[in-house]
Amino acid sequence: MSLKTVVAAAFRHLRKERLQKVEFIYYISIDRKWMNKDQAALLLERARDEGLIIQKDGTFVPAFDPAEVDIPLGFKPSGDVLEKHDPVERLVADIARKAGAETQSIYAEMNRIISDTFLGNLMPEAAVVILARRYQVPFGTYKPELKEKLMTQTNSKSD
């Protein structure tokens, strides 16, 4: 289940439009017993990093309408909700699904684009976008993350 579903569950089940950090952590760790307090705090930080919640005046507000999220009966998040997946990995997986190929072959094709076509002067984030276009896989939702990753890498190399 997605991180968005977990966040929506907290706001909907507590019937609040704003939650304090302690309320969110209490709901996730003690009320629902989905994870421990540290994991719940990490989940909150990850939701903020991904733009699912916004911090305003010491409280957290969802950046989406929790009522529009389908929360299955008996919902319990899996451990992978805490993992932050690389946008390149997720887009490669989408391309592999669309192409009916293994992710390793998509990575190999991406590496060929980088080394053969661009002589090693292309970042993986750009190469995966080329592949997404080639296989007609929508990548618009990944653009902000890919751009941020490129900017972070560029800034760290210039330091």
One Martini backbone bead per residue (centre of mass of N, CA, C, O) as a GRO file, in nm:
protein
  159
    1MET     BB    1   0.101   0.033   0.013
    2SER     BB    2   0.072   0.360   0.032
    3LEU     BB    3   0.158   0.650   0.179
    4LYS     BB    4  -0.107   0.798   0.121
    5THR     BB    5  -0.289   0.595   0.274
    6VAL     BB    6  -0.168   0.638   0.554
    7VAL     BB    7  -0.224   0.938   0.577
    8ALA     BB    8  -0.528   0.927   0.528
    9ALA     BB    9  -0.597   0.746   0.767
   10ALA     BB   10  -0.522   0.940   0.992
   11PHE     BB   11  -0.717   1.173   0.919
   12ARG     BB   12  -0.983   1.010   0.902
   13HIS     BB   13  -0.986   0.853   1.178
   14LEU     BB   14  -0.944   1.133   1.345
   15ARG     BB   15  -1.109   1.369   1.221
   16LYS     BB   16  -0.880   1.564   1.081
   17GLU     BB   17  -0.708   1.844   0.926
   18ARG     BB   18  -0.506   1.844   1.174
   19LEU     BB   19  -0.171   1.746   1.283
   20GLN     BB   20   0.027   1.650   1.512
   21LYS     BB   21   0.299   1.472   1.553
   22VAL     BB   22   0.197   1.305   1.801
   23GLU     BB   23  -0.069   1.213   1.672
   24PHE     BB   24   0.047   1.057   1.437
   25ILE     BB   25   0.231   0.865   1.599
   26TYR     BB   26   0.012   0.749   1.778
   27TYR     BB   27  -0.165   0.626   1.560
   28ILE     BB   28   0.051   0.439   1.425
   29SER     BB   29   0.182   0.303   1.696
   30ILE     BB   30  -0.058   0.271   1.917
   31ASP     BB   31  -0.337   0.243   1.793
   32ARG     BB   32  -0.247   0.046   1.534
   33LYS     BB   33   0.037  -0.101   1.539
   34TRP     BB   34   0.227  -0.068   1.268
   35MET     BB   35   0.459   0.080   1.438
   36ASN     BB   36   0.700   0.244   1.562
   37LYS     BB   37   0.790   0.558   1.655
   38ASP     BB   38   1.031   0.593   1.461
   39GLN     BB   39   0.881   0.503   1.205
   40ALA     BB   40   0.657   0.718   1.222
   41ALA     BB   41   0.848   0.960   1.197
   42LEU     BB   42   0.965   0.874   0.924
   43LEU     BB   43   0.697   0.876   0.774
   44LEU     BB   44   0.642   1.177   0.811
   45GLU     BB   45   0.898   1.277   0.665
   46ARG     BB   46   0.840   1.138   0.396
   47ALA     BB   47   0.568   1.281   0.341
   48ARG     BB   48   0.697   1.560   0.330
   49ASP     BB   49   0.911   1.507   0.105
   50GLU     BB   50   0.665   1.411  -0.102
   51GLY     BB   51   0.413   1.621  -0.057
   52LEU     BB   52   0.163   1.512   0.132
   53ILE     BB   53   0.262   1.722   0.346
   54ILE     BB   54   0.211   2.019   0.549
   55GLN     BB   55   0.371   2.261   0.738
   56LYS     BB   56   0.161   2.439   0.986
   57ASP     BB   57   0.194   2.578   1.276
   58GLY     BB   58   0.291   2.279   1.394
   59THR     BB   59   0.129   2.137   1.171
   60PHE     BB   60  -0.043   1.891   0.973
   61VAL     BB   61  -0.126   1.894   0.621
   62PRO     BB   62  -0.280   1.785   0.363
   63ALA     BB   63  -0.213   1.790  -0.004
   64PHE     BB   64  -0.483   1.631   0.007
   65ASP     BB   65  -0.775   1.438  -0.019
   66PRO     BB   66  -0.855   1.187   0.199
   67ALA     BB   67  -1.147   1.112   0.086
   68GLU     BB   68  -1.021   1.006  -0.206
   69VAL     BB   69  -0.905   0.768  -0.049
   70ASP     BB   70  -0.863   0.429  -0.059
   71ILE     BB   71  -0.949   0.228   0.230
   72PRO     BB   72  -0.914  -0.070   0.319
   73LEU     BB   73  -1.027  -0.317   0.483
   74GLY     BB   74  -0.781  -0.380   0.713
   75PHE     BB   75  -0.559  -0.190   0.694
   76LYS     BB   76  -0.197  -0.250   0.637
   77PRO     BB   77   0.111  -0.163   0.625
   78SER     BB   78   0.399  -0.210   0.484
   79GLY     BB   79   0.746  -0.183   0.504
   80ASP     BB   80   0.785  -0.030   0.218
   81VAL     BB   81   0.678   0.257   0.308
   82LEU     BB   82   0.977   0.343   0.421
   83GLU     BB   83   1.087   0.330   0.148
   84LYS     BB   84   1.313   0.494  -0.069
   85HIS     BB   85   1.268   0.532  -0.399
   86ASP     BB   86   1.412   0.555  -0.686
   87PRO     BB   87   1.316   0.708  -0.975
   88VAL     BB   88   1.476   0.532  -1.170
   89GLU     BB   89   1.376   0.257  -1.071
   90ARG     BB   90   1.072   0.309  -1.118
   91LEU     BB   91   1.094   0.374  -1.425
   92VAL     BB   92   1.224   0.110  -1.510
   93ALA     BB   93   0.987  -0.066  -1.415
   94ASP     BB   94   0.777   0.061  -1.605
   95ILE     BB   95   0.922  -0.008  -1.868
   96ALA     BB   96   0.938  -0.314  -1.828
   97ARG     BB   97   0.635  -0.360  -1.819
   98LYS     BB   98   0.568  -0.241  -2.099
   99ALA     BB   99   0.794  -0.425  -2.254
  100GLY     BB  100   0.831  -0.713  -2.125
  101ALA     BB  101   1.086  -0.685  -1.932
  102GLU     BB  102   1.373  -0.675  -1.780
  103THR     BB  103   1.544  -0.460  -1.584
  104GLN     BB  104   1.830  -0.534  -1.683
  105SER     BB  105   1.778  -0.461  -1.984
  106ILE     BB  106   1.717  -0.163  -1.931
  107TYR     BB  107   1.987  -0.094  -1.801
  108ALA     BB  108   2.157  -0.176  -2.045
  109GLU     BB  109   2.031   0.030  -2.238
  110MET     BB  110   2.103   0.277  -2.071
  111ASN     BB  111   2.413   0.230  -2.078
  112ARG     BB  112   2.438   0.250  -2.387
  113ILE     BB  113   2.348   0.538  -2.412
  114ILE     BB  114   2.567   0.661  -2.236
  115SER     BB  115   2.826   0.533  -2.379
  116ASP     BB  116   2.765   0.540  -2.695
  117THR     BB  117   2.601   0.810  -2.751
  118PHE     BB  118   2.745   0.998  -2.493
  119LEU     BB  119   3.028   0.910  -2.380
  120GLY     BB  120   2.941   0.940  -2.059
  121ASN     BB  121   2.762   1.239  -2.077
  122LEU     BB  122   2.521   1.097  -1.904
  123MET     BB  123   2.269   1.077  -1.701
  124PRO     BB  124   2.048   0.848  -1.582
  125GLU     BB  125   1.801   1.043  -1.568
  126ALA     BB  126   1.810   1.100  -1.878
  127ALA     BB  127   1.815   0.812  -1.997
  128VAL     BB  128   1.536   0.723  -1.883
  129VAL     BB  129   1.375   0.930  -2.047
  130ILE     BB  130   1.447   0.823  -2.322
  131LEU     BB  131   1.321   0.544  -2.272
  132ALA     BB  132   1.036   0.639  -2.210
  133ARG     BB  133   0.990   0.755  -2.490
  134ARG     BB  134   1.048   0.499  -2.655
  135TYR     BB  135   0.811   0.333  -2.477
  136GLN     BB  136   0.575   0.520  -2.392
  137VAL     BB  137   0.629   0.636  -2.094
  138PRO     BB  138   0.516   0.798  -1.844
  139PHE     BB  139   0.713   1.080  -1.661
  140GLY     BB  140   0.590   1.333  -1.514
  141THR     BB  141   0.594   1.236  -1.207
  142TYR     BB  142   0.926   1.224  -1.209
  143LYS     BB  143   1.053   1.502  -1.276
  144PRO     BB  144   1.103   1.637  -0.998
  145GLU     BB  145   1.291   1.413  -0.885
  146LEU     BB  146   1.499   1.409  -1.112
  147LYS     BB  147   1.578   1.705  -1.092
  148GLU     BB  148   1.665   1.705  -0.797
  149LYS     BB  149   1.886   1.492  -0.830
  150LEU     BB  150   2.054   1.648  -1.036
  151MET     BB  151   2.101   1.901  -0.861
  152THR     BB  152   2.242   1.757  -0.627
  153GLN     BB  153   2.476   1.639  -0.795
  154THR     BB  154   2.582   1.906  -0.912
  155ASN     BB  155   2.635   2.051  -0.638
  156SER     BB  156   2.834   1.831  -0.521
  157LYS     BB  157   3.052   1.860  -0.755
  158SER     BB  158   3.109   2.181  -0.706
  159ASP     BB  159   3.228   2.161  -0.398
   0.00000   0.00000   0.00000
